[in-house]
Amino acid sequence: MSAPVYPGAPNQPPYPMSQPGGAPYPVPPGYGDPSQAPPPGFNMGYSGQPAVMYQPGPVGPAPGPEYGGPPGGISPAPGVPAVPVGVPPGLEYLTQIDQILIHQKVELLEAFIGFETNNQYEIKNSLGQKIYKAKEKNDCCTRNCCGSLRSFDMKIKDNMDREVIRLIRPFRCVSCWCPCCLQEMEVQAPPGTTIGYVKQDWHPFLPKFSIQGANKETLMRLEGPCFACNCCGDVNFELKGKDGDTPIGRISKQWSGLLKEVFTDTDNFGIQFPLDLDVKMKAVLMGACFLIDFMFFEKVGEANQRSSVFS
């Protein structure tokens, strides 16, 4: 019995081999001429789902595969991280917190000679970690002539120095004797897109505000004490629902200590709101806090006078 002979051996014909009757074996469907290589990208006759595509790994010898990772120096295409729907860019972190601390930075020039400078703030979480920073923007004449009633734009930036919120405060009256021209502030996030307003409501002796949406519909209300001054204690502005009866949070002017309260213009605030509150309304409440600071706790002139609903 002779040894088996494989195709390609001397004196043997190549594929396709012949049947006993002399006819060649039929070529299986889906394959082309064996003597021709398939063109690039050719699917070799297979049908079904397309092949899974991966990003190429680094050039050179591939290191051993990581635990749970793909073998052989290839890495799957990264997935797109989940982004909350309807959240302005840069405000994603606000969806995770229910409290904000705002600390006004000490301005040495203002503390020593009384020259009014642009207010600057640090915005922190409940652990004291800085999450945003804010700075007032206007001219020297406006700051020193208009005092706490001055108009300004305030830019709020994240830790990457990207502007995520812009506050716009026009020049308005603060006295209850002029109910037609009360205080207001527009909140934009991102800059150029209005997400809400803060408007002062007329009242003969109580500071009241409406927290409004982009279409100026009232969504929440703020109400403060008759005399917004903190004598060795906090001043609370209660945040209530649209009906004005159900408390859901507060904005607190925190007592900073006797020396800071008397000799500097720095203020500390805390904002509390429901965790599931719309992130846009959380940003509007930040604007309300800055408006309250300028209206009631910003010193006016060398006499250290502060504003109230009466003047």
Short mmCIF file of C-alpha atoms in Angstrom, two decimals, residues 144-287:
data_model
loop_
_atom_site.label_atom_id
_atom_site.label_comp_id
_atom_site.label_asym_id
_atom_site.label_seq_id
_atom_site.Cartn_x
_atom_site.Cartn_y
_atom_site.Cartn_z
CA ASN A 144 -17.68 103.66 43.93
CA CYS A 145 -20.57 105.94 42.95
CA CYS A 146 -23.53 103.54 42.97
CA GLY A 147 -22.48 101.48 45.97
CA SER A 148 -24.55 98.37 46.64
CA LEU A 149 -27.11 99.33 43.99
CA ARG A 150 -24.53 99.08 41.20
CA SER A 151 -25.13 97.08 38.07
CA PHE A 152 -22.70 94.32 37.14
CA ASP A 153 -22.05 91.15 35.23
CA MET A 154 -20.70 88.28 37.28
CA LYS A 155 -18.85 85.40 35.69
CA ILE A 156 -18.89 82.04 37.45
CA LYS A 157 -16.16 79.66 36.28
CA ASP A 158 -15.36 76.06 37.08
CA ASN A 159 -11.99 74.68 38.16
CA MET A 160 -10.94 74.44 34.51
CA ASP A 161 -11.42 78.23 34.22
CA ARG A 162 -14.41 77.81 31.88
CA GLU A 163 -17.31 80.21 32.31
CA VAL A 164 -20.40 78.15 33.09
CA ILE A 165 -22.80 80.75 34.56
CA ARG A 166 -23.26 84.47 33.98
CA LEU A 167 -25.26 86.74 36.26
CA ILE A 168 -26.58 90.05 34.96
CA ARG A 169 -27.81 92.66 37.39
CA PRO A 170 -29.20 95.95 35.99
CA PHE A 171 -29.31 99.17 37.98
CA ARG A 172 -32.52 99.20 40.02
CA CYS A 173 -33.98 100.86 43.09
CA VAL A 174 -34.04 99.01 46.41
CA SER A 175 -36.53 101.08 48.38
CA CYS A 176 -40.05 99.88 49.14
CA TRP A 177 -41.23 103.40 48.26
CA CYS A 178 -40.48 102.71 44.56
CA PRO A 179 -42.32 99.47 43.77
CA CYS A 180 -42.12 99.99 40.01
CA CYS A 181 -38.35 99.56 39.77
CA LEU A 182 -37.35 96.81 42.19
CA GLN A 183 -34.27 94.61 42.09
CA GLU A 184 -33.85 91.75 39.65
CA MET A 185 -31.15 89.49 38.24
CA GLU A 186 -30.92 87.39 35.10
CA VAL A 187 -29.14 84.02 35.22
CA GLN A 188 -27.60 82.49 32.10
CA ALA A 189 -26.11 79.01 31.73
CA PRO A 190 -24.25 78.68 29.48
CA PRO A 191 -23.59 82.39 28.90
CA GLY A 192 -26.09 83.68 26.38
CA THR A 193 -28.85 81.21 27.31
CA THR A 194 -31.26 82.49 29.96
CA ILE A 195 -32.38 79.83 32.43
CA GLY A 196 -34.14 81.98 35.03
CA TYR A 197 -34.62 85.23 36.91
CA VAL A 198 -34.59 86.48 40.47
CA LYS A 199 -37.08 89.30 41.07
CA GLN A 200 -37.80 91.27 44.19
CA ASP A 201 -41.47 91.33 45.20
CA TRP A 202 -42.85 94.50 46.70
CA HIS A 203 -43.54 94.38 50.42
CA PRO A 204 -43.64 97.28 52.92
CA PHE A 205 -41.14 95.75 55.36
CA LEU A 206 -40.16 92.16 54.39
CA PRO A 207 -37.56 91.20 51.76
CA LYS A 208 -39.33 88.87 49.34
CA PHE A 209 -38.20 87.42 46.03
CA SER A 210 -39.63 85.28 43.26
CA ILE A 211 -37.46 82.55 41.69
CA GLN A 212 -38.57 82.37 38.08
CA GLY A 213 -37.89 80.13 35.10
CA ALA A 214 -36.72 81.11 31.65
CA ASN A 215 -40.24 82.24 30.67
CA LYS A 216 -40.57 84.33 33.86
CA GLU A 217 -42.97 81.90 35.49
CA THR A 218 -42.68 81.83 39.27
CA LEU A 219 -41.42 78.46 40.55
CA MET A 220 -40.28 79.24 44.11
CA ARG A 221 -40.26 82.09 46.59
CA LEU A 222 -37.75 83.53 49.04
CA GLU A 223 -38.63 85.41 52.20
CA GLY A 224 -36.26 87.05 54.67
CA PRO A 225 -36.59 88.70 58.08
CA CYS A 226 -37.75 92.23 58.64
CA PHE A 227 -34.27 93.46 59.58
CA ALA A 228 -31.61 91.64 57.59
CA CYS A 229 -28.70 92.17 59.96
CA ASN A 230 -26.73 89.48 61.74
CA CYS A 231 -25.86 90.51 65.25
CA CYS A 232 -23.86 87.52 66.46
CA GLY A 233 -26.10 85.13 64.53
CA ASP A 234 -27.14 83.88 61.11
CA VAL A 235 -29.74 85.56 58.90
CA ASN A 236 -32.02 83.08 57.13
CA PHE A 237 -33.97 83.62 53.92
CA GLU A 238 -36.49 80.80 53.72
CA LEU A 239 -36.98 79.06 50.38
CA LYS A 240 -40.56 77.99 49.80
CA GLY A 241 -42.59 76.39 47.07
CA LYS A 242 -44.68 78.22 44.55
CA ASP A 243 -47.55 78.50 47.01
CA GLY A 244 -45.28 80.28 49.50
CA ASP A 245 -46.23 77.96 52.37
CA THR A 246 -44.07 74.82 52.15
CA PRO A 247 -40.41 75.38 53.15
CA ILE A 248 -37.98 73.45 50.94
CA GLY A 249 -34.65 75.11 51.70
CA ARG A 250 -32.94 78.35 52.72
CA ILE A 251 -30.21 80.86 52.00
CA SER A 252 -28.28 81.75 55.16
CA LYS A 253 -25.96 84.67 55.79
CA GLN A 254 -23.56 83.10 58.25
CA TRP A 255 -21.94 84.93 61.13
CA SER A 256 -18.24 85.33 60.29
CA GLY A 257 -16.96 86.62 63.62
CA LEU A 258 -16.84 90.06 65.16
CA LEU A 259 -13.58 91.25 63.55
CA LYS A 260 -14.52 90.21 60.02
CA GLU A 261 -18.04 91.59 60.30
CA VAL A 262 -16.84 94.98 61.58
CA PHE A 263 -13.64 95.62 59.66
CA THR A 264 -14.08 93.77 56.36
CA ASP A 265 -16.68 93.34 53.67
CA THR A 266 -16.35 89.57 53.40
CA ASP A 267 -19.47 87.47 53.80
CA ASN A 268 -20.17 83.76 54.08
CA PHE A 269 -23.37 82.21 52.77
CA GLY A 270 -24.91 78.76 52.76
CA ILE A 271 -27.54 77.56 50.29
CA GLN A 272 -29.70 74.52 50.99
CA PHE A 273 -32.12 73.05 48.45
CA PRO A 274 -33.69 69.67 47.60
CA LEU A 275 -31.28 67.20 46.04
CA ASP A 276 -33.69 66.48 43.17
CA LEU A 277 -34.28 70.16 42.38
CA ASP A 278 -33.79 71.11 38.73
CA VAL A 279 -30.11 71.95 38.29
CA LYS A 280 -31.05 75.16 36.48
CA MET A 281 -32.98 76.33 39.52
CA LYS A 282 -29.97 75.53 41.69
CA ALA A 283 -27.97 77.91 39.53
CA VAL A 284 -30.70 80.56 39.82
CA LEU A 285 -30.57 80.21 43.61
CA MET A 286 -26.86 80.95 43.45
CA GLY A 287 -27.76 84.16 41.65
#
